[in-house]
mmCIF file of C-alpha atoms in Angstrom:
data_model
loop_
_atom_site.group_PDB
_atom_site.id
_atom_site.type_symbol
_atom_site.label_atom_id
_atom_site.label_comp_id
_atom_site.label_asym_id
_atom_site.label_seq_id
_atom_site.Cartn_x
_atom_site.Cartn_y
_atom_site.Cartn_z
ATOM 1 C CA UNK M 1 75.588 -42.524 53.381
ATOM 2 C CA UNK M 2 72.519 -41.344 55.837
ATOM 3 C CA UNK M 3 69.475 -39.264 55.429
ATOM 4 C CA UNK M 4 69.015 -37.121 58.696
ATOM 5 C CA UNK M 5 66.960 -34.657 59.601
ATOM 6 C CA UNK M 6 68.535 -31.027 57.672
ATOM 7 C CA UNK M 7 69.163 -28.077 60.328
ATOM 8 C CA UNK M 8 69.978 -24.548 58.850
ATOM 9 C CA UNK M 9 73.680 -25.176 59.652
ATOM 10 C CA UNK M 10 73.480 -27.315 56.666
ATOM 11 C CA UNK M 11 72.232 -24.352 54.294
ATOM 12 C CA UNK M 12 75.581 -23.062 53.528
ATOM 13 C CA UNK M 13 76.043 -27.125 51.735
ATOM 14 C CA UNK M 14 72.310 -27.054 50.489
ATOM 15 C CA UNK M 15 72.595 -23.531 48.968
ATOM 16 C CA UNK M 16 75.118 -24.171 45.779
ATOM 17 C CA UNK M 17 73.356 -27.318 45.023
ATOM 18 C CA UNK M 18 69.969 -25.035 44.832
ATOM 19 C CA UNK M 19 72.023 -22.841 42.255
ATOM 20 C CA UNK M 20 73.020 -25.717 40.314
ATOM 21 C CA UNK M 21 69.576 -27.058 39.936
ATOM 22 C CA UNK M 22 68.035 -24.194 39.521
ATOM 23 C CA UNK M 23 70.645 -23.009 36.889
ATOM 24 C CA UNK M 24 69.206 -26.046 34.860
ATOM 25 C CA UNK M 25 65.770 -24.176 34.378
ATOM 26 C CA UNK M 26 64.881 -27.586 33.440
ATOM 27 C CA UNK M 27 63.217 -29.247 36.855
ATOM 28 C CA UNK M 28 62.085 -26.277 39.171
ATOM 29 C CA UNK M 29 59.985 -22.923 38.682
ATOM 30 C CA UNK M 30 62.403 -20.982 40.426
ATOM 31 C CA UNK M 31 64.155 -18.540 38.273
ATOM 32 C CA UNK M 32 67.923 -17.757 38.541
ATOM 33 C CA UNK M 33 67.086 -14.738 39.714
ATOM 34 C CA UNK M 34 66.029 -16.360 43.246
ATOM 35 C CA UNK M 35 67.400 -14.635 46.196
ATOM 36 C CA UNK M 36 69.329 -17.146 48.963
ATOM 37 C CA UNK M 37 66.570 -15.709 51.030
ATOM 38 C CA UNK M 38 64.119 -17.507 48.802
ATOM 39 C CA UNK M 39 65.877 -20.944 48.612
ATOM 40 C CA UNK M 40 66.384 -20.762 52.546
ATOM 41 C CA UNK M 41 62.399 -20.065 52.752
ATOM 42 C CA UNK M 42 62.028 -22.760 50.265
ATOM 43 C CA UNK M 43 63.787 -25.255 52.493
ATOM 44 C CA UNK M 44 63.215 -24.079 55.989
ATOM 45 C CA UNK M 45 60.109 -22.360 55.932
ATOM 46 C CA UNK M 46 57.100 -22.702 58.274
ATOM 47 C CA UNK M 47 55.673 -25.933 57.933
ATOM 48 C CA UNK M 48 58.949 -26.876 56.100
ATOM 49 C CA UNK M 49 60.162 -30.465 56.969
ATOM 50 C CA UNK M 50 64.046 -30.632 55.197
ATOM 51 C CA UNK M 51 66.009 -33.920 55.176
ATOM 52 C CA UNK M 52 69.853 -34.337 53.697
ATOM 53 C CA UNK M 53 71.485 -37.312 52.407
ATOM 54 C CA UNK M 54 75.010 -36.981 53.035
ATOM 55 C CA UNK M 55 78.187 -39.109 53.018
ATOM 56 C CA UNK M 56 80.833 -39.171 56.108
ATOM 57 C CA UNK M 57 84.388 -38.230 54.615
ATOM 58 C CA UNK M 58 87.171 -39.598 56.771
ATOM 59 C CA UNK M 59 90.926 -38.065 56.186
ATOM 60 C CA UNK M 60 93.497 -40.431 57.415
ATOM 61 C CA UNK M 61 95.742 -37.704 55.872
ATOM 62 C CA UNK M 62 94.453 -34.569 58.275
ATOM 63 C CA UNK M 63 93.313 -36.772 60.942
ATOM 64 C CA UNK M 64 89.874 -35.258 60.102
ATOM 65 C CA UNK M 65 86.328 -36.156 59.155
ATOM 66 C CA UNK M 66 83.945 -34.211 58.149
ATOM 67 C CA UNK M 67 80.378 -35.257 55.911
ATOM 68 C CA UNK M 68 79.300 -33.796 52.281
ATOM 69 C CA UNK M 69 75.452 -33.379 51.452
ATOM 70 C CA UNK M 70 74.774 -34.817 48.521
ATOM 71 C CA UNK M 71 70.887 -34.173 48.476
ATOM 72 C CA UNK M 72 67.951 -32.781 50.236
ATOM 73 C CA UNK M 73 64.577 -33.276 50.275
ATOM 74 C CA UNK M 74 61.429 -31.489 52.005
ATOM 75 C CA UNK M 75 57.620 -32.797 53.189
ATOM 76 C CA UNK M 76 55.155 -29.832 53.045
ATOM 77 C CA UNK M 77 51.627 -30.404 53.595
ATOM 78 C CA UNK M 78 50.203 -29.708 50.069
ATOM 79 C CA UNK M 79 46.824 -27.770 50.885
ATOM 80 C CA UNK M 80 46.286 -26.215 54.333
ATOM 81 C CA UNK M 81 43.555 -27.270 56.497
ATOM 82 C CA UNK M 82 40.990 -29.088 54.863
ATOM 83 C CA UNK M 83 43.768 -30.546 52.346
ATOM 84 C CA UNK M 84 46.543 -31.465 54.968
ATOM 85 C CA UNK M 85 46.287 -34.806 55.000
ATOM 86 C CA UNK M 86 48.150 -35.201 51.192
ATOM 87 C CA UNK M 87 51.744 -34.585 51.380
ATOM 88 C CA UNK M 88 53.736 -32.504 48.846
ATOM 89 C CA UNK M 89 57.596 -33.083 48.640
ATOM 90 C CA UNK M 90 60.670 -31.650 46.522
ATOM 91 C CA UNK M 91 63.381 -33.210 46.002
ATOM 92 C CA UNK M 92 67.604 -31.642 44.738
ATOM 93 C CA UNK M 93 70.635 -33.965 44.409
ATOM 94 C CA UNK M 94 74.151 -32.393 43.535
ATOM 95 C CA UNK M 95 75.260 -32.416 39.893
ATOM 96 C CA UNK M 96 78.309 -34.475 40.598
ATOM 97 C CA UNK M 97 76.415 -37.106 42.606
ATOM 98 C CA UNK M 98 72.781 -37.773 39.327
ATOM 99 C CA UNK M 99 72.848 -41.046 38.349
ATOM 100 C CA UNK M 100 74.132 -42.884 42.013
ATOM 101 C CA UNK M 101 70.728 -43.708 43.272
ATOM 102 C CA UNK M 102 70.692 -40.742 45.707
ATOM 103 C CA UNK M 103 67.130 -39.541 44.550
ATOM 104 C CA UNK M 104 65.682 -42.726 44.886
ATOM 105 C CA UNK M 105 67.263 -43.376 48.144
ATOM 106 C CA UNK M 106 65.797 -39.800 49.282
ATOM 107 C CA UNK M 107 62.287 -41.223 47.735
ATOM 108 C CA UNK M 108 61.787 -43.940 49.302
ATOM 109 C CA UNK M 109 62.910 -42.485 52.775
ATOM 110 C CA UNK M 110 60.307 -39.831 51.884
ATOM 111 C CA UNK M 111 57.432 -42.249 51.323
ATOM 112 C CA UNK M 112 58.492 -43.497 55.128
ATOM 113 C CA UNK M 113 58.500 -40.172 56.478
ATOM 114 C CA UNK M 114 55.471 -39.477 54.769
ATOM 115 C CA UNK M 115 53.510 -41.925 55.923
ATOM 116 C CA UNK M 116 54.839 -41.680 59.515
ATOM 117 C CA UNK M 117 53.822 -38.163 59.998
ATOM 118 C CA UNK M 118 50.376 -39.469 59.315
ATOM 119 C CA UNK M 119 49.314 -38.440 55.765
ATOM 120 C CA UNK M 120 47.023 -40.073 53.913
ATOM 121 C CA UNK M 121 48.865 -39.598 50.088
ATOM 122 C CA UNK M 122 51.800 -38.084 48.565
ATOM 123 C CA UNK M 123 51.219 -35.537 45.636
ATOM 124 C CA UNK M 124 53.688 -33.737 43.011
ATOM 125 C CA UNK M 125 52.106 -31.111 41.818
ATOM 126 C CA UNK M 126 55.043 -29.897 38.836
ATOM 127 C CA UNK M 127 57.033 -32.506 37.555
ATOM 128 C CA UNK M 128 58.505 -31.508 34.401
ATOM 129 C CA UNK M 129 57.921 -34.140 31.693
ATOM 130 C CA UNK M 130 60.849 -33.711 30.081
ATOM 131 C CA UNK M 131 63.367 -34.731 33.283
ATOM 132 C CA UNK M 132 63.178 -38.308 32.370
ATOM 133 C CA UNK M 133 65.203 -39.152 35.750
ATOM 134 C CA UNK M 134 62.396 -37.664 37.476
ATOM 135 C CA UNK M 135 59.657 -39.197 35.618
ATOM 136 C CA UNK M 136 61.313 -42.570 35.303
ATOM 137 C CA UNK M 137 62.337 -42.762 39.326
ATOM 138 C CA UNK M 138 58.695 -41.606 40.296
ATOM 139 C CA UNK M 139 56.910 -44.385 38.443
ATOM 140 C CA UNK M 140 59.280 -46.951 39.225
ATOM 141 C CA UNK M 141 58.867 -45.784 43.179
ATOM 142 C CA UNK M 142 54.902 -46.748 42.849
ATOM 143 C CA UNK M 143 53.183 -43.325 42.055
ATOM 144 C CA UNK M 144 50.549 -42.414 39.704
ATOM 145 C CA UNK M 145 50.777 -40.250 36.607
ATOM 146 C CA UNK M 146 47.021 -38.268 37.157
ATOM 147 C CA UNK M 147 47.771 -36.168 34.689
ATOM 148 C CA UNK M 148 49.413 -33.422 31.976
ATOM 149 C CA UNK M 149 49.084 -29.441 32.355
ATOM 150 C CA UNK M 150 49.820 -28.070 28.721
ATOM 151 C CA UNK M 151 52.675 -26.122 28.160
ATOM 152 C CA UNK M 152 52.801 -25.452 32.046
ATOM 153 C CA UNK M 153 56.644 -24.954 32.286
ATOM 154 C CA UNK M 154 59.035 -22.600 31.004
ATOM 155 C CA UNK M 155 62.038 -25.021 30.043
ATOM 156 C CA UNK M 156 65.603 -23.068 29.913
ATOM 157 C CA UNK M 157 66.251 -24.775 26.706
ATOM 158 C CA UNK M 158 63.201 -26.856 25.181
ATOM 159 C CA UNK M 159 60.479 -23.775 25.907
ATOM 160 C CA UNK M 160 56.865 -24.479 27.079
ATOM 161 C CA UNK M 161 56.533 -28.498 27.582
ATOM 162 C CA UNK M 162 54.362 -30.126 29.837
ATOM 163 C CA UNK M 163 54.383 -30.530 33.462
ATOM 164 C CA UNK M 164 52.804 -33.744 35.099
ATOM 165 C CA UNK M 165 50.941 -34.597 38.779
ATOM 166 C CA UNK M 166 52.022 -37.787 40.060
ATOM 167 C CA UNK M 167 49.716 -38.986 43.010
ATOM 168 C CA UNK M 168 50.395 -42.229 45.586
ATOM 169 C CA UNK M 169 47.837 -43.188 48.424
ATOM 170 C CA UNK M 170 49.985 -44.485 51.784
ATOM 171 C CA UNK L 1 25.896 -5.204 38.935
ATOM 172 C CA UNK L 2 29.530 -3.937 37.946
ATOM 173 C CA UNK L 3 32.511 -6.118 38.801
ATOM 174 C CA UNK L 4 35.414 -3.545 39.611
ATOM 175 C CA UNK L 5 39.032 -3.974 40.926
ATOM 176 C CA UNK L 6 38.642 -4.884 45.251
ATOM 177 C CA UNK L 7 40.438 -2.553 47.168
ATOM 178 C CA UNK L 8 41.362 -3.031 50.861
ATOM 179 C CA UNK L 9 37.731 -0.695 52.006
ATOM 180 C CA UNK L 10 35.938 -3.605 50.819
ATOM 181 C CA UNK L 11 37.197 -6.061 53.323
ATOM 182 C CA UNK L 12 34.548 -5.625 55.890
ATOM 183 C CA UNK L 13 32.387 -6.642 53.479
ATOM 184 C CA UNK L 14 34.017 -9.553 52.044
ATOM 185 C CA UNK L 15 34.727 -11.351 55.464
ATOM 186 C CA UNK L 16 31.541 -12.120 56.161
ATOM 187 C CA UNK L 17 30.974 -13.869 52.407
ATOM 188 C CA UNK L 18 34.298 -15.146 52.986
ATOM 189 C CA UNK L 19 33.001 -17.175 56.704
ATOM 190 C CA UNK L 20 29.621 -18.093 55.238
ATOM 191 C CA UNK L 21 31.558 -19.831 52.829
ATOM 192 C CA UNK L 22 34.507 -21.223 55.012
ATOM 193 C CA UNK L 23 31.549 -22.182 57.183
ATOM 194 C CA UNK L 24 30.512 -25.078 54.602
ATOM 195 C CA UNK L 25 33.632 -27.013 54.637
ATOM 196 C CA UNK L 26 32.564 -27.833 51.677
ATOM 197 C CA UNK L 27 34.422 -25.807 48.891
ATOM 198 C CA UNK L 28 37.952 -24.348 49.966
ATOM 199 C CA UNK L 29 40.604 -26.204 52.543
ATOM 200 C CA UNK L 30 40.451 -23.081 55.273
ATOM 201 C CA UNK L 31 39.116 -24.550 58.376
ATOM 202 C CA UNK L 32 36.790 -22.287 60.357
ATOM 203 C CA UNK L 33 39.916 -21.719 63.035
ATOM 204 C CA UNK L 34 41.268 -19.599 59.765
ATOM 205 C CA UNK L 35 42.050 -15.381 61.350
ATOM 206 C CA UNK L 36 40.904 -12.635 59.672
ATOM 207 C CA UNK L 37 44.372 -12.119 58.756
ATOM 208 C CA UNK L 38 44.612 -15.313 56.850
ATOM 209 C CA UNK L 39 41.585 -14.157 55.029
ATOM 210 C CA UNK L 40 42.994 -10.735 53.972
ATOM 211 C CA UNK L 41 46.219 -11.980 52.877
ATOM 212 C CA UNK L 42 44.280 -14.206 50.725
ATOM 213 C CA UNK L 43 42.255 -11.827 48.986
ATOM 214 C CA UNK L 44 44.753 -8.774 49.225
ATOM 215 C CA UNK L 45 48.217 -10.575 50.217
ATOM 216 C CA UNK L 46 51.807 -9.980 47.377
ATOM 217 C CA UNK L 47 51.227 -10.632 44.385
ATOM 218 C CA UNK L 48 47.017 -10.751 44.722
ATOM 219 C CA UNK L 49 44.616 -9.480 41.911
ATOM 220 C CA UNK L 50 41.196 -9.694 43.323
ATOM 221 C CA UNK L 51 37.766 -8.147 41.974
ATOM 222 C CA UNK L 52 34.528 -7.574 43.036
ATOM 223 C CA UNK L 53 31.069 -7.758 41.977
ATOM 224 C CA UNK L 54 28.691 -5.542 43.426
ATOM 225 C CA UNK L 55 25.193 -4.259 43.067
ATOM 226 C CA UNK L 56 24.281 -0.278 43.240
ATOM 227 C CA UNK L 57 21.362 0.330 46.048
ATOM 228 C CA UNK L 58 19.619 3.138 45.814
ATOM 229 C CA UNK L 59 17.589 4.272 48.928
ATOM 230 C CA UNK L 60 15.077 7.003 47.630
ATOM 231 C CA UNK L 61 13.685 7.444 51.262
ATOM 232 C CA UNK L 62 17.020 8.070 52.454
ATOM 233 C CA UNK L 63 18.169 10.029 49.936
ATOM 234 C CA UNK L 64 21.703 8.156 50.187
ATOM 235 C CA UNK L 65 22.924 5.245 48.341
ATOM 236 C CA UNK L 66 25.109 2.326 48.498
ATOM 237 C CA UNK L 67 26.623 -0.770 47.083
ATOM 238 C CA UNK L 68 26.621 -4.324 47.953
ATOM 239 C CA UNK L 69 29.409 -6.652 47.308
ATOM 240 C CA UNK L 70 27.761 -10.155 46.209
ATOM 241 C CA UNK L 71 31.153 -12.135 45.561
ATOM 242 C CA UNK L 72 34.247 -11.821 44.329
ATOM 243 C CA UNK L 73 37.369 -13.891 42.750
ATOM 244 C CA UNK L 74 41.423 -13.457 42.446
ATOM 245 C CA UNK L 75 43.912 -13.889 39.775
ATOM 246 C CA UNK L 76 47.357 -14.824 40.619
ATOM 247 C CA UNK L 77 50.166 -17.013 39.410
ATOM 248 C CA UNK L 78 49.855 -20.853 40.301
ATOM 249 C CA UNK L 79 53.748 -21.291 40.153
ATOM 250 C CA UNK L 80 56.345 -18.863 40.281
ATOM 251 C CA UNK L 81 58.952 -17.783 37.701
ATOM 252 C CA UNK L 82 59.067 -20.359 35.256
ATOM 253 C CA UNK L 83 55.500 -21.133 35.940
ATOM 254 C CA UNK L 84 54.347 -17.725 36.122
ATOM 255 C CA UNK L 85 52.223 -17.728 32.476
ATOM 256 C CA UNK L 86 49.846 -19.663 33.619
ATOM 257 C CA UNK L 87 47.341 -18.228 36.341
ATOM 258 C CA UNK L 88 45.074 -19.864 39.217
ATOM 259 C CA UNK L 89 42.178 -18.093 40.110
ATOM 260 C CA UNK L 90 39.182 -18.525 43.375
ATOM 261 C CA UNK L 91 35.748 -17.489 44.022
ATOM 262 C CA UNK L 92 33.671 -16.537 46.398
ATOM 263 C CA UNK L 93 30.073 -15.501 46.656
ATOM 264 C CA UNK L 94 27.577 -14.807 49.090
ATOM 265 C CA UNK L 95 24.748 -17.606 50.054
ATOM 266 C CA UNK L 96 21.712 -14.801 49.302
ATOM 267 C CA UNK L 97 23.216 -14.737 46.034
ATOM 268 C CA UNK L 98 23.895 -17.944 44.364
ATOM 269 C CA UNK L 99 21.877 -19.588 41.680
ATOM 270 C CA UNK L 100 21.782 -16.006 40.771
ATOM 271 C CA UNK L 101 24.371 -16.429 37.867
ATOM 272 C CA UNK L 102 26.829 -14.152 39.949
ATOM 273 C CA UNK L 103 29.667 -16.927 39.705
ATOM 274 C CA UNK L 104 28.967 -17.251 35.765
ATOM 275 C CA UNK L 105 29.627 -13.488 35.080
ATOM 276 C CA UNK L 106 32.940 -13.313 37.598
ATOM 277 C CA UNK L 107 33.914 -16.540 35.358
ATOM 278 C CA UNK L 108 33.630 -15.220 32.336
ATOM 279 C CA UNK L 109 35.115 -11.803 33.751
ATOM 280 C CA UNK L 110 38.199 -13.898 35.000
ATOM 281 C CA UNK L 111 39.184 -15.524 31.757
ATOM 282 C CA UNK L 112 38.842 -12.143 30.021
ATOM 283 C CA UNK L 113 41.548 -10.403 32.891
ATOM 284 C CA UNK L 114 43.985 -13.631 33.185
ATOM 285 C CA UNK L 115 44.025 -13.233 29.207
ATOM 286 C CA UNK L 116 44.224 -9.414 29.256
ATOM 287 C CA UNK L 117 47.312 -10.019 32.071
ATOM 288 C CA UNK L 118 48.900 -12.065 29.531
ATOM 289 C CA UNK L 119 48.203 -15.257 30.983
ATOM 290 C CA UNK L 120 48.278 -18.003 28.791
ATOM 291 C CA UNK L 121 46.072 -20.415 30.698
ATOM 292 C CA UNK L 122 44.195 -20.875 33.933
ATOM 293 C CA UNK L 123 44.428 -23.298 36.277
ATOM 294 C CA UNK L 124 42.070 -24.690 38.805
ATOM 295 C CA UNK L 125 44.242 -26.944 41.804
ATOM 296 C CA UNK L 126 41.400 -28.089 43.811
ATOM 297 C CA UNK L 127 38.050 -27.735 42.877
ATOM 298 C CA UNK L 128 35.693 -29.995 45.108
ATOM 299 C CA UNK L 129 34.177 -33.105 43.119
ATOM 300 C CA UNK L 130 31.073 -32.759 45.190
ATOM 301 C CA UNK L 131 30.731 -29.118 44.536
ATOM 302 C CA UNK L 132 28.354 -29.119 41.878
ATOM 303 C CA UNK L 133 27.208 -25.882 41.051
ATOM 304 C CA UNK L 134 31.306 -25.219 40.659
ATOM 305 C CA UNK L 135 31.929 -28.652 38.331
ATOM 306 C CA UNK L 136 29.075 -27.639 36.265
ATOM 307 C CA UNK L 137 30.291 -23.496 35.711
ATOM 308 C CA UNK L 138 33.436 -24.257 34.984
ATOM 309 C CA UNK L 139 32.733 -27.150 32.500
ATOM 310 C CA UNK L 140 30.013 -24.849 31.181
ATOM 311 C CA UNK L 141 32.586 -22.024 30.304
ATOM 312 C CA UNK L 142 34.905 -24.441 28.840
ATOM 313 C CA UNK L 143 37.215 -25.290 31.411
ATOM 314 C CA UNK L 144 38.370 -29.307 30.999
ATOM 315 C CA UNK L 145 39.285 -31.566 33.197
ATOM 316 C CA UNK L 146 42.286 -32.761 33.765
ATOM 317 C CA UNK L 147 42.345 -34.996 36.096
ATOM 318 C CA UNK L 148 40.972 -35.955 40.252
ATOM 319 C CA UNK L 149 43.422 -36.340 42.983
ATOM 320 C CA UNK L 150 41.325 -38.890 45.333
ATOM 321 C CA UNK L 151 40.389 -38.425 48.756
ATOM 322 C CA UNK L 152 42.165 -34.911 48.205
ATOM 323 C CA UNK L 153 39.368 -32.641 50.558
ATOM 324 C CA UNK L 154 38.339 -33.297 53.400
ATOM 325 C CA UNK L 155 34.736 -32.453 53.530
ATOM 326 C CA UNK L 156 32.417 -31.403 56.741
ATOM 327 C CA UNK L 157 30.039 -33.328 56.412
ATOM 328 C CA UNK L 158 31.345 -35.712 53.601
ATOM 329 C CA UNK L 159 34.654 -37.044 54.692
ATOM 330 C CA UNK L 160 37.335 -37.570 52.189
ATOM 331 C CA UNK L 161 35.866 -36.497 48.635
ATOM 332 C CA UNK L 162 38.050 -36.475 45.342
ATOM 333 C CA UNK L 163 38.897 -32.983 44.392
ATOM 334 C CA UNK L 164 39.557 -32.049 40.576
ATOM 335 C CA UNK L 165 42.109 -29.887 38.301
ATOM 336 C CA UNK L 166 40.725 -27.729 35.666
ATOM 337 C CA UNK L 167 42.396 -26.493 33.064
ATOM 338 C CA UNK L 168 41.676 -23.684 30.363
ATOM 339 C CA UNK L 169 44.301 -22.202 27.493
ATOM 340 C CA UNK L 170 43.429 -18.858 26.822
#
């Protein structure tokens, strides 16, 4: 498995993924209703930094190869200008693929990236309190719970919960 | 002084307000390299609710009269979708006209539209620690405070400075 720079050949892979997770309504603010126009602004945007995590598949059979993306993440910086210097990232892993390590893999690779690009802290500004995967893999990488917003998500299922800012200096 | 809807006519007089206050580098993350198209799309851009507070003049040698914008603030959504019922808001007023209790009155106008938009709470991403006469109105018209993101704004004259979430249920 490597994490590589995405390129918007790799949209037509990223894309279903984006429909999976999004189909959830339980991580993301994005609505199903989200055009492919949206998630391809969403991950290769101006100012949009994408990486994907994918694994090479050899065929012996076909005498092919070929690689699967399993996950995708993006750096953004959070504020403009006077508020560059924090990073903001998101982060999607395929259904089939939760639960392998992928999104900490893609974490820690993003706290490397961060800090290479030269910013000063990383910021989430949404996490949804109830994606315990999420929660659990962003405290265990090293960053900060600052804080709860009240009722700030729209959960598919659960209703208003809570979403959370996690914070790390570099 | 009535505060009234902006429309796009009252640009040319909001751009000034809106360098003086750019100018500080001490209150929003535009640098001063920010176009006036950046600043139009902020006040007037998709999905942008902005009013305006303005005073009547009267000129009784001129027989004519007039009107004077002294600030204005938006309304929009902080997130999208399913983060769409909860609404961030910004302000802006004119150096003349501060201390003058202009900010106060667009605050309290604010929480009165985000609740008649069916808003259920308004959040503040980045107000500027050092920004006193900001901490103190919105503290003062019962904002809390949820929580500082350190070294978040860089300030002109201050360097890094913590900035600060605010957070009101309507």
């Amino acid at each position: 498995m490597i994490i590589r720079r995405a390129t918007t050949e790799d949209f037509s892979q990223m894309l279903p993924i984006f429909r999976e997770v999004i189909e959830g309504g339980d991580a993301y603010d994005f609505e199903e209703t989200a055009s492919d126009q949206d998630a391809f602004d969403y991950w290769f945007g101006k100012g949009v930094n994408s990486w994907v995590m994918e694994e090479t598949i050899s065929d012996a059979d076909k005498d092919s190869a070929g690689s699967k993306i399993l996950g995708f993440y993006k750096i953004i910086q959070n504020h403009r200008g006077r508020g560059s210097h924090v990073a903001n990232a998101s982060f999607m892993v395929s259904r089939e693929t939760r639960g392998k390590g992928v999104g900490r893999k893609m974490g820690e690779d993003c706290i490397r990236n961060a800090k290479a690009m030269g910013f000063r802290a990383i910021q989430f500004n949404f996490v949804i309190s109830t994606n315990e995967p999420a929660m659990h893999l962003w405290k265990s990488l090293g960053f900060k719970e600052l804080c709860r917003l009240p009722g700030a998500f729209n959960h598919k299922k659960l209703g208003f919960v809570d979403a959370v800012i996690f914070f790390m200096e570099l």
